[in-house]
Amino acid sequence: MAKKPSEKKGAKVFKTKCSQCHTVEEGGAHKQGPNLYGFFGRQSGQAEGYSYSTANKKSGIMWGEDTLFDYLENPKKYIKVRASFLFVFVCFRWFTLSLSS
């Protein structure tokens, strides 16, 4: 049986790993990665003011729990990965692993 996700562990991982590249506050600035406020339910490559790859903008992915976890398992399945996507992958992977531990 899977363990219940831990919001506390997820927040700690985000703070120590992901926040180096992302902000999550409404209206927050973009860093190396885009601001993630409103991420779920948003189409990939659409955060205003962030410079996405053409492949990301044209992917048509609508981010949700199902697409995010599939993406994290195999980013190349969704979008041609370039170097900056590897940072996103590592960041979210740490976050999702913390939710399941």
PDB file of N, CA and C in Angstrom:
ATOM      1  N   MET A   1       0.845  -1.189   0.000  1.00  0.00           N
ATOM      2  CA  MET A   1       0.000   0.000   0.000  1.00  0.00           C
ATOM      3  C   MET A   1       0.888   1.249   0.000  1.00  0.00           C
ATOM      4  N   ALA A   2       0.571   2.202  -0.846  1.00  0.00           N
ATOM      5  CA  ALA A   2       1.358   3.430  -0.974  1.00  0.00           C
ATOM      6  C   ALA A   2       1.181   4.300   0.265  1.00  0.00           C
ATOM      7  N   LYS A   3       2.272   4.982   0.617  1.00  0.00           N
ATOM      8  CA  LYS A   3       2.209   5.893   1.754  1.00  0.00           C
ATOM      9  C   LYS A   3       1.444   7.138   1.361  1.00  0.00           C
ATOM     10  N   LYS A   4       0.826   7.761   2.347  1.00  0.00           N
ATOM     11  CA  LYS A   4       0.102   9.001   2.123  1.00  0.00           C
ATOM     12  C   LYS A   4       1.104  10.114   1.823  1.00  0.00           C
ATOM     13  N   PRO A   5       0.838  10.953   0.823  1.00  0.00           N
ATOM     14  CA  PRO A   5       1.750  12.065   0.511  1.00  0.00           C
ATOM     15  C   PRO A   5       1.942  12.970   1.724  1.00  0.00           C
ATOM     16  N   SER A   6       3.121  13.532   1.848  1.00  0.00           N
ATOM     17  CA  SER A   6       3.445  14.422   2.955  1.00  0.00           C
ATOM     18  C   SER A   6       3.637  15.838   2.431  1.00  0.00           C
ATOM     19  N   GLU A   7       2.696  16.696   2.748  1.00  0.00           N
ATOM     20  CA  GLU A   7       2.799  18.093   2.327  1.00  0.00           C
ATOM     21  C   GLU A   7       4.023  18.746   2.959  1.00  0.00           C
ATOM     22  N   LYS A   8       4.317  18.397   4.198  1.00  0.00           N
ATOM     23  CA  LYS A   8       5.465  18.963   4.908  1.00  0.00           C
ATOM     24  C   LYS A   8       6.777  18.572   4.204  1.00  0.00           C
ATOM     25  N   LYS A   9       6.906  17.299   3.836  1.00  0.00           N
ATOM     26  CA  LYS A   9       8.116  16.854   3.135  1.00  0.00           C
ATOM     27  C   LYS A   9       8.212  17.496   1.759  1.00  0.00           C
ATOM     28  N   GLY A  10       7.099  17.583   1.067  1.00  0.00           N
ATOM     29  CA  GLY A  10       7.089  18.215  -0.247  1.00  0.00           C
ATOM     30  C   GLY A  10       7.499  19.679  -0.181  1.00  0.00           C
ATOM     31  N   ALA A  11       6.995  20.391   0.820  1.00  0.00           N
ATOM     32  CA  ALA A  11       7.343  21.801   0.986  1.00  0.00           C
ATOM     33  C   ALA A  11       8.832  21.956   1.287  1.00  0.00           C
ATOM     34  N   LYS A  12       9.383  21.049   2.098  1.00  0.00           N
ATOM     35  CA  LYS A  12      10.808  21.111   2.425  1.00  0.00           C
ATOM     36  C   LYS A  12      11.657  20.866   1.176  1.00  0.00           C
ATOM     37  N   VAL A  13      11.283  19.876   0.386  1.00  0.00           N
ATOM     38  CA  VAL A  13      12.025  19.594  -0.848  1.00  0.00           C
ATOM     39  C   VAL A  13      11.935  20.775  -1.797  1.00  0.00           C
ATOM     40  N   PHE A  14      10.736  21.334  -1.947  1.00  0.00           N
ATOM     41  CA  PHE A  14      10.594  22.489  -2.836  1.00  0.00           C
ATOM     42  C   PHE A  14      11.485  23.628  -2.370  1.00  0.00           C
ATOM     43  N   LYS A  15      11.463  23.905  -1.077  1.00  0.00           N
ATOM     44  CA  LYS A  15      12.252  25.022  -0.545  1.00  0.00           C
ATOM     45  C   LYS A  15      13.747  24.804  -0.751  1.00  0.00           C
ATOM     46  N   THR A  16      14.227  23.589  -0.515  1.00  0.00           N
ATOM     47  CA  THR A  16      15.663  23.345  -0.595  1.00  0.00           C
ATOM     48  C   THR A  16      16.153  23.048  -2.005  1.00  0.00           C
ATOM     49  N   LYS A  17      15.305  22.548  -2.892  1.00  0.00           N
ATOM     50  CA  LYS A  17      15.751  22.156  -4.233  1.00  0.00           C
ATOM     51  C   LYS A  17      15.114  22.994  -5.334  1.00  0.00           C
ATOM     52  N   CYS A  18      13.819  23.043  -5.374  1.00  0.00           N
ATOM     53  CA  CYS A  18      13.098  23.639  -6.505  1.00  0.00           C
ATOM     54  C   CYS A  18      13.089  25.164  -6.496  1.00  0.00           C
ATOM     55  N   SER A  19      13.046  25.759  -5.299  1.00  0.00           N
ATOM     56  CA  SER A  19      12.939  27.219  -5.229  1.00  0.00           C
ATOM     57  C   SER A  19      14.192  27.927  -5.733  1.00  0.00           C
ATOM     58  N   GLN A  20      15.256  27.179  -5.969  1.00  0.00           N
ATOM     59  CA  GLN A  20      16.441  27.786  -6.567  1.00  0.00           C
ATOM     60  C   GLN A  20      16.130  28.255  -7.989  1.00  0.00           C
ATOM     61  N   CYS A  21      15.198  27.576  -8.656  1.00  0.00           N
ATOM     62  CA  CYS A  21      14.859  27.895 -10.052  1.00  0.00           C
ATOM     63  C   CYS A  21      13.426  28.388 -10.240  1.00  0.00           C
ATOM     64  N   HIS A  22      12.548  28.173  -9.263  1.00  0.00           N
ATOM     65  CA  HIS A  22      11.126  28.499  -9.431  1.00  0.00           C
ATOM     66  C   HIS A  22      10.589  29.293  -8.251  1.00  0.00           C
ATOM     67  N   THR A  23       9.598  30.131  -8.530  1.00  0.00           N
ATOM     68  CA  THR A  23       8.793  30.768  -7.491  1.00  0.00           C
ATOM     69  C   THR A  23       7.381  30.217  -7.632  1.00  0.00           C
ATOM     70  N   VAL A  24       6.586  30.354  -6.593  1.00  0.00           N
ATOM     71  CA  VAL A  24       5.219  29.822  -6.644  1.00  0.00           C
ATOM     72  C   VAL A  24       4.169  30.856  -6.245  1.00  0.00           C
ATOM     73  N   GLU A  25       4.597  32.047  -5.870  1.00  0.00           N
ATOM     74  CA  GLU A  25       3.659  33.071  -5.450  1.00  0.00           C
ATOM     75  C   GLU A  25       2.948  33.687  -6.656  1.00  0.00           C
ATOM     76  N   GLU A  26       1.706  34.046  -6.474  1.00  0.00           N
ATOM     77  CA  GLU A  26       0.970  34.717  -7.552  1.00  0.00           C
ATOM     78  C   GLU A  26       1.721  35.991  -7.928  1.00  0.00           C
ATOM     79  N   GLY A  27       2.025  36.142  -9.205  1.00  0.00           N
ATOM     80  CA  GLY A  27       2.757  37.307  -9.686  1.00  0.00           C
ATOM     81  C   GLY A  27       4.253  37.247  -9.421  1.00  0.00           C
ATOM     82  N   GLY A  28       4.733  36.100  -8.915  1.00  0.00           N
ATOM     83  CA  GLY A  28       6.156  35.949  -8.618  1.00  0.00           C
ATOM     84  C   GLY A  28       7.005  36.003  -9.880  1.00  0.00           C
ATOM     85  N   ALA A  29       8.254  36.357  -9.694  1.00  0.00           N
ATOM     86  CA  ALA A  29       9.185  36.479 -10.822  1.00  0.00           C
ATOM     87  C   ALA A  29       9.587  35.111 -11.360  1.00  0.00           C
ATOM     88  N   HIS A  30       9.960  35.086 -12.618  1.00  0.00           N
ATOM     89  CA  HIS A  30      10.552  33.895 -13.201  1.00  0.00           C
ATOM     90  C   HIS A  30      12.024  33.875 -12.807  1.00  0.00           C
ATOM     91  N   LYS A  31      12.563  32.698 -12.643  1.00  0.00           N
ATOM     92  CA  LYS A  31      14.000  32.529 -12.388  1.00  0.00           C
ATOM     93  C   LYS A  31      14.545  31.717 -13.558  1.00  0.00           C
ATOM     94  N   GLN A  32      15.439  30.787 -13.284  1.00  0.00           N
ATOM     95  CA  GLN A  32      15.923  29.864 -14.320  1.00  0.00           C
ATOM     96  C   GLN A  32      14.745  29.120 -14.942  1.00  0.00           C
ATOM     97  N   GLY A  33      13.756  28.805 -14.116  1.00  0.00           N
ATOM     98  CA  GLY A  33      12.515  28.193 -14.565  1.00  0.00           C
ATOM     99  C   GLY A  33      11.368  29.155 -14.353  1.00  0.00           C
ATOM    100  N   PRO A  34      10.209  28.849 -14.929  1.00  0.00           N
ATOM    101  CA  PRO A  34       9.067  29.753 -14.805  1.00  0.00           C
ATOM    102  C   PRO A  34       8.439  29.727 -13.419  1.00  0.00           C
ATOM    103  N   ASN A  35       7.724  30.803 -13.109  1.00  0.00           N
ATOM    104  CA  ASN A  35       6.904  30.829 -11.902  1.00  0.00           C
ATOM    105  C   ASN A  35       5.850  29.737 -12.042  1.00  0.00           C
ATOM    106  N   LEU A  36       5.601  28.991 -10.982  1.00  0.00           N
ATOM    107  CA  LEU A  36       4.692  27.843 -11.052  1.00  0.00           C
ATOM    108  C   LEU A  36       3.301  28.115 -10.492  1.00  0.00           C
ATOM    109  N   TYR A  37       3.006  29.364 -10.136  1.00  0.00           N
ATOM    110  CA  TYR A  37       1.663  29.674  -9.650  1.00  0.00           C
ATOM    111  C   TYR A  37       0.643  29.358 -10.744  1.00  0.00           C
ATOM    112  N   GLY A  38      -0.381  28.614 -10.411  1.00  0.00           N
ATOM    113  CA  GLY A  38      -1.408  28.260 -11.380  1.00  0.00           C
ATOM    114  C   GLY A  38      -0.962  27.231 -12.392  1.00  0.00           C
ATOM    115  N   PHE A  39       0.084  26.509 -12.078  1.00  0.00           N
ATOM    116  CA  PHE A  39       0.673  25.519 -12.984  1.00  0.00           C
ATOM    117  C   PHE A  39      -0.334  24.450 -13.412  1.00  0.00           C
ATOM    118  N   PHE A  40      -1.053  23.871 -12.455  1.00  0.00           N
ATOM    119  CA  PHE A  40      -2.051  22.850 -12.783  1.00  0.00           C
ATOM    120  C   PHE A  40      -3.215  23.504 -13.512  1.00  0.00           C
ATOM    121  N   GLY A  41      -3.581  22.911 -14.620  1.00  0.00           N
ATOM    122  CA  GLY A  41      -4.662  23.449 -15.432  1.00  0.00           C
ATOM    123  C   GLY A  41      -4.192  24.425 -16.496  1.00  0.00           C
ATOM    124  N   ARG A  42      -2.880  24.673 -16.535  1.00  0.00           N
ATOM    125  CA  ARG A  42      -2.325  25.589 -17.537  1.00  0.00           C
ATOM    126  C   ARG A  42      -1.661  24.774 -18.640  1.00  0.00           C
ATOM    127  N   GLN A  43      -1.736  25.268 -19.852  1.00  0.00           N
ATOM    128  CA  GLN A  43      -1.075  24.604 -20.980  1.00  0.00           C
ATOM    129  C   GLN A  43       0.422  24.872 -20.914  1.00  0.00           C
ATOM    130  N   SER A  44       1.195  23.867 -21.252  1.00  0.00           N
ATOM    131  CA  SER A  44       2.652  23.971 -21.242  1.00  0.00           C
ATOM    132  C   SER A  44       3.124  25.126 -22.120  1.00  0.00           C
ATOM    133  N   GLY A  45       4.142  25.821 -21.618  1.00  0.00           N
ATOM    134  CA  GLY A  45       4.746  26.902 -22.398  1.00  0.00           C
ATOM    135  C   GLY A  45       3.960  28.184 -22.410  1.00  0.00           C
ATOM    136  N   GLN A  46       3.065  28.388 -21.447  1.00  0.00           N
ATOM    137  CA  GLN A  46       2.176  29.547 -21.499  1.00  0.00           C
ATOM    138  C   GLN A  46       2.323  30.539 -20.356  1.00  0.00           C
ATOM    139  N   ALA A  47       3.299  30.367 -19.461  1.00  0.00           N
ATOM    140  CA  ALA A  47       3.471  31.351 -18.387  1.00  0.00           C
ATOM    141  C   ALA A  47       3.969  32.645 -19.020  1.00  0.00           C
ATOM    142  N   GLU A  48       3.187  33.684 -18.892  1.00  0.00           N
ATOM    143  CA  GLU A  48       3.506  34.958 -19.532  1.00  0.00           C
ATOM    144  C   GLU A  48       4.851  35.494 -19.051  1.00  0.00           C
ATOM    145  N   GLY A  49       5.669  35.918 -20.010  1.00  0.00           N
ATOM    146  CA  GLY A  49       6.942  36.530 -19.686  1.00  0.00           C
ATOM    147  C   GLY A  49       8.106  35.560 -19.558  1.00  0.00           C
ATOM    148  N   TYR A  50       7.857  34.267 -19.729  1.00  0.00           N
ATOM    149  CA  TYR A  50       8.944  33.289 -19.655  1.00  0.00           C
ATOM    150  C   TYR A  50       9.274  32.807 -21.062  1.00  0.00           C
ATOM    151  N   SER A  51      10.548  32.631 -21.355  1.00  0.00           N
ATOM    152  CA  SER A  51      10.988  32.216 -22.680  1.00  0.00           C
ATOM    153  C   SER A  51      11.070  30.691 -22.763  1.00  0.00           C
ATOM    154  N   TYR A  52      10.077  30.078 -23.362  1.00  0.00           N
ATOM    155  CA  TYR A  52      10.016  28.626 -23.532  1.00  0.00           C
ATOM    156  C   TYR A  52      10.561  28.220 -24.892  1.00  0.00           C
ATOM    157  N   SER A  53      10.963  26.970 -24.994  1.00  0.00           N
ATOM    158  CA  SER A  53      11.368  26.423 -26.291  1.00  0.00           C
ATOM    159  C   SER A  53      10.132  26.310 -27.183  1.00  0.00           C
ATOM    160  N   THR A  54      10.353  26.277 -28.465  1.00  0.00           N
ATOM    161  CA  THR A  54       9.261  26.101 -29.422  1.00  0.00           C
ATOM    162  C   THR A  54       8.549  24.778 -29.169  1.00  0.00           C
ATOM    163  N   ALA A  55       9.332  23.727 -28.907  1.00  0.00           N
ATOM    164  CA  ALA A  55       8.740  22.405 -28.644  1.00  0.00           C
ATOM    165  C   ALA A  55       7.816  22.453 -27.438  1.00  0.00           C
ATOM    166  N   ASN A  56       8.203  23.165 -26.402  1.00  0.00           N
ATOM    167  CA  ASN A  56       7.370  23.279 -25.211  1.00  0.00           C
ATOM    168  C   ASN A  56       6.086  24.026 -25.536  1.00  0.00           C
ATOM    169  N   LYS A  57       6.202  25.138 -26.230  1.00  0.00           N
ATOM    170  CA  LYS A  57       5.028  25.943 -26.566  1.00  0.00           C
ATOM    171  C   LYS A  57       4.047  25.172 -27.452  1.00  0.00           C
ATOM    172  N   LYS A  58       4.565  24.329 -28.337  1.00  0.00           N
ATOM    173  CA  LYS A  58       3.706  23.597 -29.272  1.00  0.00           C
ATOM    174  C   LYS A  58       3.262  22.231 -28.763  1.00  0.00           C
ATOM    175  N   SER A  59       3.694  21.841 -27.569  1.00  0.00           N
ATOM    176  CA  SER A  59       3.405  20.493 -27.074  1.00  0.00           C
ATOM    177  C   SER A  59       1.916  20.267 -26.817  1.00  0.00           C
ATOM    178  N   GLY A  60       1.195  21.311 -26.438  1.00  0.00           N
ATOM    179  CA  GLY A  60      -0.231  21.162 -26.168  1.00  0.00           C
ATOM    180  C   GLY A  60      -0.562  20.465 -24.861  1.00  0.00           C
ATOM    181  N   ILE A  61       0.425  20.230 -24.017  1.00  0.00           N
ATOM    182  CA  ILE A  61       0.184  19.549 -22.740  1.00  0.00           C
ATOM    183  C   ILE A  61      -0.619  20.462 -21.828  1.00  0.00           C
ATOM    184  N   MET A  62      -1.664  19.909 -21.219  1.00  0.00           N
ATOM    185  CA  MET A  62      -2.415  20.607 -20.194  1.00  0.00           C
ATOM    186  C   MET A  62      -1.965  19.995 -18.875  1.00  0.00           C
ATOM    187  N   TRP A  63      -1.286  20.783 -18.030  1.00  0.00           N
ATOM    188  CA  TRP A  63      -0.696  20.239 -16.821  1.00  0.00           C
ATOM    189  C   TRP A  63      -1.738  19.880 -15.776  1.00  0.00           C
ATOM    190  N   GLY A  64      -1.630  18.666 -15.306  1.00  0.00           N
ATOM    191  CA  GLY A  64      -2.463  18.138 -14.234  1.00  0.00           C
ATOM    192  C   GLY A  64      -1.688  17.030 -13.564  1.00  0.00           C
ATOM    193  N   GLU A  65      -2.266  16.433 -12.568  1.00  0.00           N
ATOM    194  CA  GLU A  65      -1.568  15.379 -11.831  1.00  0.00           C
ATOM    195  C   GLU A  65      -1.136  14.238 -12.747  1.00  0.00           C
ATOM    196  N   ASP A  66      -2.016  13.837 -13.643  1.00  0.00           N
ATOM    197  CA  ASP A  66      -1.684  12.721 -14.541  1.00  0.00           C
ATOM    198  C   ASP A  66      -0.559  13.074 -15.501  1.00  0.00           C
ATOM    199  N   THR A  67      -0.608  14.244 -16.125  1.00  0.00           N
ATOM    200  CA  THR A  67       0.432  14.610 -17.089  1.00  0.00           C
ATOM    201  C   THR A  67       1.752  14.929 -16.396  1.00  0.00           C
ATOM    202  N   LEU A  68       1.698  15.563 -15.229  1.00  0.00           N
ATOM    203  CA  LEU A  68       2.927  15.914 -14.521  1.00  0.00           C
ATOM    204  C   LEU A  68       3.706  14.661 -14.134  1.00  0.00           C
ATOM    205  N   PHE A  69       3.048  13.693 -13.532  1.00  0.00           N
ATOM    206  CA  PHE A  69       3.759  12.502 -13.089  1.00  0.00           C
ATOM    207  C   PHE A  69       4.270  11.689 -14.272  1.00  0.00           C
ATOM    208  N   ASP A  70       3.499  11.612 -15.346  1.00  0.00           N
ATOM    209  CA  ASP A  70       3.980  10.933 -16.551  1.00  0.00           C
ATOM    210  C   ASP A  70       5.179  11.673 -17.135  1.00  0.00           C
ATOM    211  N   TYR A  71       5.107  12.998 -17.160  1.00  0.00           N
ATOM    212  CA  TYR A  71       6.205  13.814 -17.666  1.00  0.00           C
ATOM    213  C   TYR A  71       7.477  13.579 -16.852  1.00  0.00           C
ATOM    214  N   LEU A  72       7.323  13.544 -15.534  1.00  0.00           N
ATOM    215  CA  LEU A  72       8.488  13.360 -14.674  1.00  0.00           C
ATOM    216  C   LEU A  72       9.133  11.991 -14.857  1.00  0.00           C
ATOM    217  N   GLU A  73       8.328  11.015 -15.180  1.00  0.00           N
ATOM    218  CA  GLU A  73       8.866   9.678 -15.417  1.00  0.00           C
ATOM    219  C   GLU A  73       9.613   9.591 -16.747  1.00  0.00           C
ATOM    220  N   ASN A  74       9.148  10.359 -17.753  1.00  0.00           N
ATOM    221  CA  ASN A  74       9.765  10.290 -19.081  1.00  0.00           C
ATOM    222  C   ASN A  74       9.546  11.611 -19.832  1.00  0.00           C
ATOM    223  N   PRO A  75      10.355  12.643 -19.522  1.00  0.00           N
ATOM    224  CA  PRO A  75      10.147  13.957 -20.146  1.00  0.00           C
ATOM    225  C   PRO A  75      10.209  13.935 -21.667  1.00  0.00           C
ATOM    226  N   LYS A  76      11.053  13.084 -22.237  1.00  0.00           N
ATOM    227  CA  LYS A  76      11.197  13.041 -23.692  1.00  0.00           C
ATOM    228  C   LYS A  76       9.926  12.559 -24.378  1.00  0.00           C
ATOM    229  N   LYS A  77       9.083  11.847 -23.643  1.00  0.00           N
ATOM    230  CA  LYS A  77       7.811  11.383 -24.206  1.00  0.00           C
ATOM    231  C   LYS A  77       6.921  12.583 -24.552  1.00  0.00           C
ATOM    232  N   TYR A  78       7.061  13.644 -23.805  1.00  0.00           N
ATOM    233  CA  TYR A  78       6.205  14.814 -23.975  1.00  0.00           C
ATOM    234  C   TYR A  78       6.856  15.935 -24.772  1.00  0.00           C
ATOM    235  N   ILE A  79       8.100  16.244 -24.422  1.00  0.00           N
ATOM    236  CA  ILE A  79       8.764  17.409 -24.995  1.00  0.00           C
ATOM    237  C   ILE A  79      10.225  17.058 -25.232  1.00  0.00           C
ATOM    238  N   LYS A  80      10.766  17.525 -26.343  1.00  0.00           N
ATOM    239  CA  LYS A  80      12.202  17.342 -26.563  1.00  0.00           C
ATOM    240  C   LYS A  80      12.933  18.058 -25.436  1.00  0.00           C
ATOM    241  N   VAL A  81      13.719  17.314 -24.702  1.00  0.00           N
ATOM    242  CA  VAL A  81      14.383  17.864 -23.526  1.00  0.00           C
ATOM    243  C   VAL A  81      15.639  18.614 -23.932  1.00  0.00           C
ATOM    244  N   ARG A  82      15.752  19.808 -23.430  1.00  0.00           N
ATOM    245  CA  ARG A  82      17.000  20.557 -23.569  1.00  0.00           C
ATOM    246  C   ARG A  82      17.558  20.707 -22.155  1.00  0.00           C
ATOM    247  N   ALA A  83      18.702  21.285 -22.012  1.00  0.00           N
ATOM    248  CA  ALA A  83      19.396  21.324 -20.721  1.00  0.00           C
ATOM    249  C   ALA A  83      18.522  21.870 -19.596  1.00  0.00           C
ATOM    250  N   SER A  84      17.796  22.970 -19.813  1.00  0.00           N
ATOM    251  CA  SER A  84      17.012  23.551 -18.726  1.00  0.00           C
ATOM    252  C   SER A  84      15.897  22.623 -18.271  1.00  0.00           C
ATOM    253  N   PHE A  85      15.374  21.794 -19.164  1.00  0.00           N
ATOM    254  CA  PHE A  85      14.345  20.851 -18.769  1.00  0.00           C
ATOM    255  C   PHE A  85      14.891  19.803 -17.813  1.00  0.00           C
ATOM    256  N   LEU A  86      16.168  19.506 -17.908  1.00  0.00           N
ATOM    257  CA  LEU A  86      16.756  18.544 -16.991  1.00  0.00           C
ATOM    258  C   LEU A  86      16.688  19.057 -15.567  1.00  0.00           C
ATOM    259  N   PHE A  87      16.874  20.365 -15.374  1.00  0.00           N
ATOM    260  CA  PHE A  87      16.751  20.945 -14.046  1.00  0.00           C
ATOM    261  C   PHE A  87      15.322  20.825 -13.544  1.00  0.00           C
ATOM    262  N   VAL A  88      14.357  21.070 -14.403  1.00  0.00           N
ATOM    263  CA  VAL A  88      12.947  20.924 -14.046  1.00  0.00           C
ATOM    264  C   VAL A  88      12.667  19.484 -13.649  1.00  0.00           C
ATOM    265  N   PHE A  89      13.158  18.566 -14.433  1.00  0.00           N
ATOM    266  CA  PHE A  89      12.938  17.158 -14.149  1.00  0.00           C
ATOM    267  C   PHE A  89      13.486  16.790 -12.778  1.00  0.00           C
ATOM    268  N   VAL A  90      14.712  17.170 -12.507  1.00  0.00           N
ATOM    269  CA  VAL A  90      15.333  16.827 -11.226  1.00  0.00           C
ATOM    270  C   VAL A  90      14.560  17.465 -10.082  1.00  0.00           C
ATOM    271  N   CYS A  91      14.194  18.714 -10.240  1.00  0.00           N
ATOM    272  CA  CYS A  91      13.461  19.425  -9.193  1.00  0.00           C
ATOM    273  C   CYS A  91      12.136  18.738  -8.873  1.00  0.00           C
ATOM    274  N   PHE A  92      11.326  18.498  -9.888  1.00  0.00           N
ATOM    275  CA  PHE A  92      10.030  17.879  -9.655  1.00  0.00           C
ATOM    276  C   PHE A  92      10.169  16.431  -9.207  1.00  0.00           C
ATOM    277  N   ARG A  93      11.198  15.767  -9.668  1.00  0.00           N
ATOM    278  CA  ARG A  93      11.414  14.379  -9.246  1.00  0.00           C
ATOM    279  C   ARG A  93      11.672  14.322  -7.745  1.00  0.00           C
ATOM    280  N   TRP A  94      12.520  15.228  -7.229  1.00  0.00           N
ATOM    281  CA  TRP A  94      12.762  15.289  -5.788  1.00  0.00           C
ATOM    282  C   TRP A  94      11.448  15.568  -5.064  1.00  0.00           C
ATOM    283  N   PHE A  95      10.672  16.482  -5.616  1.00  0.00           N
ATOM    284  CA  PHE A  95       9.406  16.860  -4.989  1.00  0.00           C
ATOM    285  C   PHE A  95       8.448  15.668  -4.944  1.00  0.00           C
ATOM    286  N   THR A  96       8.291  14.978  -6.064  1.00  0.00           N
ATOM    287  CA  THR A  96       7.342  13.868  -6.092  1.00  0.00           C
ATOM    288  C   THR A  96       7.817  12.689  -5.267  1.00  0.00           C
ATOM    289  N   LEU A  97       9.111  12.460  -5.226  1.00  0.00           N
ATOM    290  CA  LEU A  97       9.620  11.380  -4.370  1.00  0.00           C
ATOM    291  C   LEU A  97       9.357  11.694  -2.910  1.00  0.00           C
ATOM    292  N   SER A  98       9.453  12.964  -2.537  1.00  0.00           N
ATOM    293  CA  SER A  98       9.197  13.329  -1.150  1.00  0.00           C
ATOM    294  C   SER A  98       7.733  13.124  -0.785  1.00  0.00           C
ATOM    295  N   LEU A  99       6.847  13.276  -1.754  1.00  0.00           N
ATOM    296  CA  LEU A  99       5.426  13.065  -1.477  1.00  0.00           C
ATOM    297  C   LEU A  99       5.099  11.606  -1.218  1.00  0.00           C
ATOM    298  N   SER A 100       5.893  10.736  -1.788  1.00  0.00           N
ATOM    299  CA  SER A 100       5.578   9.311  -1.639  1.00  0.00           C
ATOM    300  C   SER A 100       6.410   8.631  -0.554  1.00  0.00           C
ATOM    301  N   SER A 101       7.268   9.395   0.131  1.00  0.00           N
ATOM    302  CA  SER A 101       8.077   8.768   1.177  1.00  0.00           C
ATOM    303  C   SER A 101       7.610   9.167   2.555  1.00  0.00           C
TER     304      SER A 101
END
